[in-house]
Amino acid sequence: MKLTKESLKDKVYNLIKERIFKKEYHLNETLVIARLTEELQVSNSPIREALSHLSSEGLVNFEGSSKYKVVNLSEEKLIEINEAVLILLNGGFETCLEENKTELLVQLLDSAYQEHKKIYDNDEEFDYKYIETSLNFDRQIVVASGNTCLINLFEYMFPMLVLASVYNKKTYKEKHMEEHSMILQSVKDKDPDRTRELLKLHFYKDLTSMNFDI
């Protein structure tokens, strides 16, 4: 595969990230810069830049000697990811309550829910693109808050959240759809305690939630 010169580092970045999300690169797999250079027929500079970017997002770790390794998803790591995201969503939700933005929140959640429902009803594959659409529902809670720090932190966490969700058991396709419906209804009903309870449930994951078979 030969990449064109235009936006090389972005193309390499997107290609490697897609391969990670599609499980073409497995968890804990070593990525050697020299091999990628040969395969993609580009210099090592855009590959190093792309891997450095992926490292900043937590998707790969630098191993030294021109090698990176795809992260592993231990139970501790899964808990950390979900706890961090839950803190951001709770912060966004509380901001919406305090600043009377619940009507905006309903509008944004409803729109994102309809997009999620559309791909669910079409029985689209439970892959990373499906998951990104599903997670866009959760994103709206921080978007509605208007707090740029919360929004930026959520975007920083998003790639790791996608990766963790890619390895969810297939039953979570139905589970996420059902939970989104309940979260949306609780916000419409102006029942904040129920919303908080549902968000906590929605982001409770451990190794029993995962399927690491390729």
Short mmCIF file of N, CA and C in Angstrom, two decimals, residues 2-77:
data_model
loop_
_atom_site.label_atom_id
_atom_site.label_comp_id
_atom_site.label_asym_id
_atom_site.label_seq_id
_atom_site.Cartn_x
_atom_site.Cartn_y
_atom_site.Cartn_z
N LYS A 2 0.73 2.07 -1.02
CA LYS A 2 1.52 3.29 -1.11
C LYS A 2 0.63 4.49 -0.84
N LEU A 3 1.05 5.34 0.07
CA LEU A 3 0.27 6.52 0.41
C LEU A 3 0.76 7.73 -0.38
N THR A 4 -0.15 8.60 -0.76
CA THR A 4 0.23 9.82 -1.46
C THR A 4 0.88 10.78 -0.49
N LYS A 5 1.58 11.76 -1.03
CA LYS A 5 2.37 12.66 -0.19
C LYS A 5 1.51 13.60 0.64
N GLU A 6 0.33 13.95 0.13
CA GLU A 6 -0.53 14.93 0.79
C GLU A 6 -0.98 14.42 2.16
N SER A 7 -0.78 15.24 3.19
CA SER A 7 -1.21 14.92 4.56
C SER A 7 -0.75 13.53 4.98
N LEU A 8 0.51 13.24 4.71
CA LEU A 8 1.01 11.89 4.99
C LEU A 8 0.85 11.49 6.45
N LYS A 9 1.25 12.37 7.35
CA LYS A 9 1.20 11.98 8.76
C LYS A 9 -0.23 11.72 9.20
N ASP A 10 -1.20 12.51 8.67
CA ASP A 10 -2.60 12.30 9.03
C ASP A 10 -3.11 10.98 8.46
N LYS A 11 -2.70 10.67 7.23
CA LYS A 11 -3.14 9.42 6.62
C LYS A 11 -2.57 8.21 7.35
N VAL A 12 -1.30 8.30 7.73
CA VAL A 12 -0.68 7.21 8.48
C VAL A 12 -1.36 7.06 9.84
N TYR A 13 -1.59 8.18 10.50
CA TYR A 13 -2.27 8.18 11.80
C TYR A 13 -3.64 7.52 11.69
N ASN A 14 -4.44 7.95 10.72
CA ASN A 14 -5.79 7.40 10.56
C ASN A 14 -5.76 5.92 10.19
N LEU A 15 -4.79 5.53 9.37
CA LEU A 15 -4.68 4.13 8.96
C LEU A 15 -4.34 3.23 10.14
N ILE A 16 -3.35 3.62 10.93
CA ILE A 16 -2.95 2.79 12.07
C ILE A 16 -4.06 2.75 13.11
N LYS A 17 -4.69 3.89 13.36
CA LYS A 17 -5.79 3.91 14.34
C LYS A 17 -6.93 3.01 13.89
N GLU A 18 -7.25 3.07 12.61
CA GLU A 18 -8.32 2.21 12.10
C GLU A 18 -7.97 0.74 12.26
N ARG A 19 -6.73 0.39 12.00
CA ARG A 19 -6.31 -1.01 12.15
C ARG A 19 -6.40 -1.46 13.60
N ILE A 20 -6.11 -0.55 14.53
CA ILE A 20 -6.25 -0.89 15.95
C ILE A 20 -7.72 -1.10 16.29
N PHE A 21 -8.58 -0.19 15.83
CA PHE A 21 -10.00 -0.28 16.13
C PHE A 21 -10.66 -1.48 15.45
N LYS A 22 -10.13 -1.88 14.29
CA LYS A 22 -10.68 -3.03 13.56
C LYS A 22 -10.05 -4.34 14.01
N LYS A 23 -9.19 -4.27 15.01
CA LYS A 23 -8.51 -5.43 15.58
C LYS A 23 -7.55 -6.10 14.61
N GLU A 24 -7.15 -5.36 13.57
CA GLU A 24 -6.13 -5.88 12.66
C GLU A 24 -4.77 -5.84 13.36
N TYR A 25 -4.58 -4.84 14.21
CA TYR A 25 -3.47 -4.85 15.16
C TYR A 25 -4.07 -5.24 16.51
N HIS A 26 -3.57 -6.31 17.07
CA HIS A 26 -4.14 -6.83 18.30
C HIS A 26 -3.65 -6.06 19.52
N LEU A 27 -4.36 -6.20 20.62
CA LEU A 27 -3.91 -5.63 21.88
C LEU A 27 -2.52 -6.17 22.21
N ASN A 28 -1.65 -5.29 22.65
CA ASN A 28 -0.29 -5.68 23.07
C ASN A 28 0.62 -6.06 21.90
N GLU A 29 0.17 -5.81 20.66
CA GLU A 29 1.00 -6.14 19.50
C GLU A 29 2.08 -5.07 19.29
N THR A 30 3.27 -5.52 18.91
CA THR A 30 4.38 -4.61 18.66
C THR A 30 4.31 -4.06 17.24
N LEU A 31 4.48 -2.75 17.11
CA LEU A 31 4.51 -2.08 15.81
C LEU A 31 5.93 -1.57 15.58
N VAL A 32 6.57 -2.06 14.55
CA VAL A 32 7.96 -1.71 14.26
C VAL A 32 7.98 -0.66 13.15
N ILE A 33 8.61 0.47 13.42
CA ILE A 33 8.61 1.58 12.47
C ILE A 33 9.20 1.16 11.13
N ALA A 34 10.28 0.40 11.14
CA ALA A 34 10.93 -0.02 9.88
C ALA A 34 9.98 -0.85 9.02
N ARG A 35 9.20 -1.71 9.64
CA ARG A 35 8.26 -2.54 8.88
C ARG A 35 7.14 -1.69 8.28
N LEU A 36 6.66 -0.74 9.07
CA LEU A 36 5.61 0.15 8.56
C LEU A 36 6.14 1.02 7.42
N THR A 37 7.38 1.45 7.55
CA THR A 37 8.00 2.26 6.49
C THR A 37 8.05 1.48 5.18
N GLU A 38 8.43 0.22 5.28
CA GLU A 38 8.51 -0.63 4.09
C GLU A 38 7.13 -0.90 3.51
N GLU A 39 6.18 -1.23 4.37
CA GLU A 39 4.83 -1.55 3.90
C GLU A 39 4.15 -0.37 3.24
N LEU A 40 4.23 0.80 3.87
CA LEU A 40 3.50 1.98 3.39
C LEU A 40 4.30 2.78 2.37
N GLN A 41 5.56 2.43 2.21
CA GLN A 41 6.43 3.09 1.23
C GLN A 41 6.51 4.61 1.47
N VAL A 42 6.76 4.95 2.73
CA VAL A 42 6.96 6.35 3.10
C VAL A 42 8.19 6.40 4.01
N SER A 43 8.70 7.60 4.24
CA SER A 43 9.82 7.75 5.17
C SER A 43 9.34 7.49 6.59
N ASN A 44 10.28 7.35 7.50
CA ASN A 44 9.86 7.04 8.88
C ASN A 44 9.34 8.25 9.63
N SER A 45 9.56 9.47 9.12
CA SER A 45 9.11 10.67 9.84
C SER A 45 7.60 10.72 10.05
N PRO A 46 6.77 10.57 8.99
CA PRO A 46 5.32 10.60 9.23
C PRO A 46 4.84 9.44 10.09
N ILE A 47 5.55 8.31 10.02
CA ILE A 47 5.16 7.16 10.84
C ILE A 47 5.47 7.45 12.31
N ARG A 48 6.63 8.02 12.57
CA ARG A 48 6.97 8.40 13.95
C ARG A 48 5.98 9.42 14.50
N GLU A 49 5.64 10.41 13.67
CA GLU A 49 4.69 11.45 14.10
C GLU A 49 3.32 10.85 14.38
N ALA A 50 2.89 9.93 13.51
CA ALA A 50 1.58 9.30 13.70
C ALA A 50 1.56 8.47 14.97
N LEU A 51 2.61 7.69 15.20
CA LEU A 51 2.68 6.85 16.40
C LEU A 51 2.79 7.70 17.66
N SER A 52 3.49 8.81 17.57
CA SER A 52 3.58 9.73 18.71
C SER A 52 2.20 10.29 19.05
N HIS A 53 1.43 10.63 18.01
CA HIS A 53 0.07 11.13 18.21
C HIS A 53 -0.80 10.05 18.87
N LEU A 54 -0.70 8.83 18.36
CA LEU A 54 -1.48 7.73 18.93
C LEU A 54 -1.06 7.45 20.38
N SER A 55 0.22 7.65 20.66
CA SER A 55 0.71 7.47 22.03
C SER A 55 0.11 8.52 22.96
N SER A 56 -0.02 9.75 22.46
CA SER A 56 -0.60 10.82 23.28
C SER A 56 -2.07 10.55 23.58
N GLU A 57 -2.72 9.75 22.74
CA GLU A 57 -4.12 9.38 22.96
C GLU A 57 -4.26 8.11 23.78
N GLY A 58 -3.13 7.49 24.12
CA GLY A 58 -3.16 6.30 24.96
C GLY A 58 -3.35 5.00 24.22
N LEU A 59 -3.36 5.03 22.88
CA LEU A 59 -3.63 3.82 22.11
C LEU A 59 -2.39 2.94 21.93
N VAL A 60 -1.21 3.54 21.96
CA VAL A 60 0.04 2.78 21.86
C VAL A 60 1.03 3.32 22.88
N ASN A 61 2.00 2.49 23.22
CA ASN A 61 3.07 2.89 24.14
C ASN A 61 4.42 2.75 23.45
N PHE A 62 5.32 3.69 23.71
CA PHE A 62 6.67 3.63 23.14
C PHE A 62 7.47 2.56 23.86
N GLU A 63 8.10 1.68 23.07
CA GLU A 63 8.85 0.56 23.65
C GLU A 63 10.35 0.72 23.48
N GLY A 64 10.79 1.79 22.82
CA GLY A 64 12.21 1.98 22.56
C GLY A 64 12.65 1.23 21.31
N SER A 65 13.85 1.57 20.82
CA SER A 65 14.40 0.91 19.62
C SER A 65 13.44 0.96 18.44
N SER A 66 12.79 2.11 18.25
CA SER A 66 11.89 2.33 17.11
C SER A 66 10.71 1.38 17.10
N LYS A 67 10.22 1.07 18.28
CA LYS A 67 9.06 0.18 18.40
C LYS A 67 8.00 0.82 19.29
N TYR A 68 6.75 0.55 18.94
CA TYR A 68 5.62 0.92 19.78
C TYR A 68 4.80 -0.34 20.01
N LYS A 69 3.97 -0.32 21.03
CA LYS A 69 3.12 -1.47 21.30
C LYS A 69 1.70 -1.00 21.55
N VAL A 70 0.75 -1.68 20.91
CA VAL A 70 -0.66 -1.39 21.15
C VAL A 70 -0.95 -1.65 22.63
N VAL A 71 -1.73 -0.80 23.25
CA VAL A 71 -2.01 -0.95 24.68
C VAL A 71 -2.74 -2.26 24.96
N ASN A 72 -2.66 -2.68 26.19
CA ASN A 72 -3.44 -3.82 26.65
C ASN A 72 -4.58 -3.30 27.52
N LEU A 73 -5.68 -4.03 27.56
CA LEU A 73 -6.84 -3.59 28.35
C LEU A 73 -7.00 -4.48 29.57
N SER A 74 -6.28 -4.15 30.61
CA SER A 74 -6.44 -4.86 31.88
C SER A 74 -7.72 -4.40 32.56
N GLU A 75 -8.14 -5.14 33.57
CA GLU A 75 -9.34 -4.74 34.31
C GLU A 75 -9.13 -3.38 34.96
N GLU A 76 -7.93 -3.16 35.49
CA GLU A 76 -7.62 -1.87 36.11
C GLU A 76 -7.76 -0.73 35.09
N LYS A 77 -7.26 -0.97 33.87
CA LYS A 77 -7.34 0.04 32.82
C LYS A 77 -8.78 0.33 32.44
#
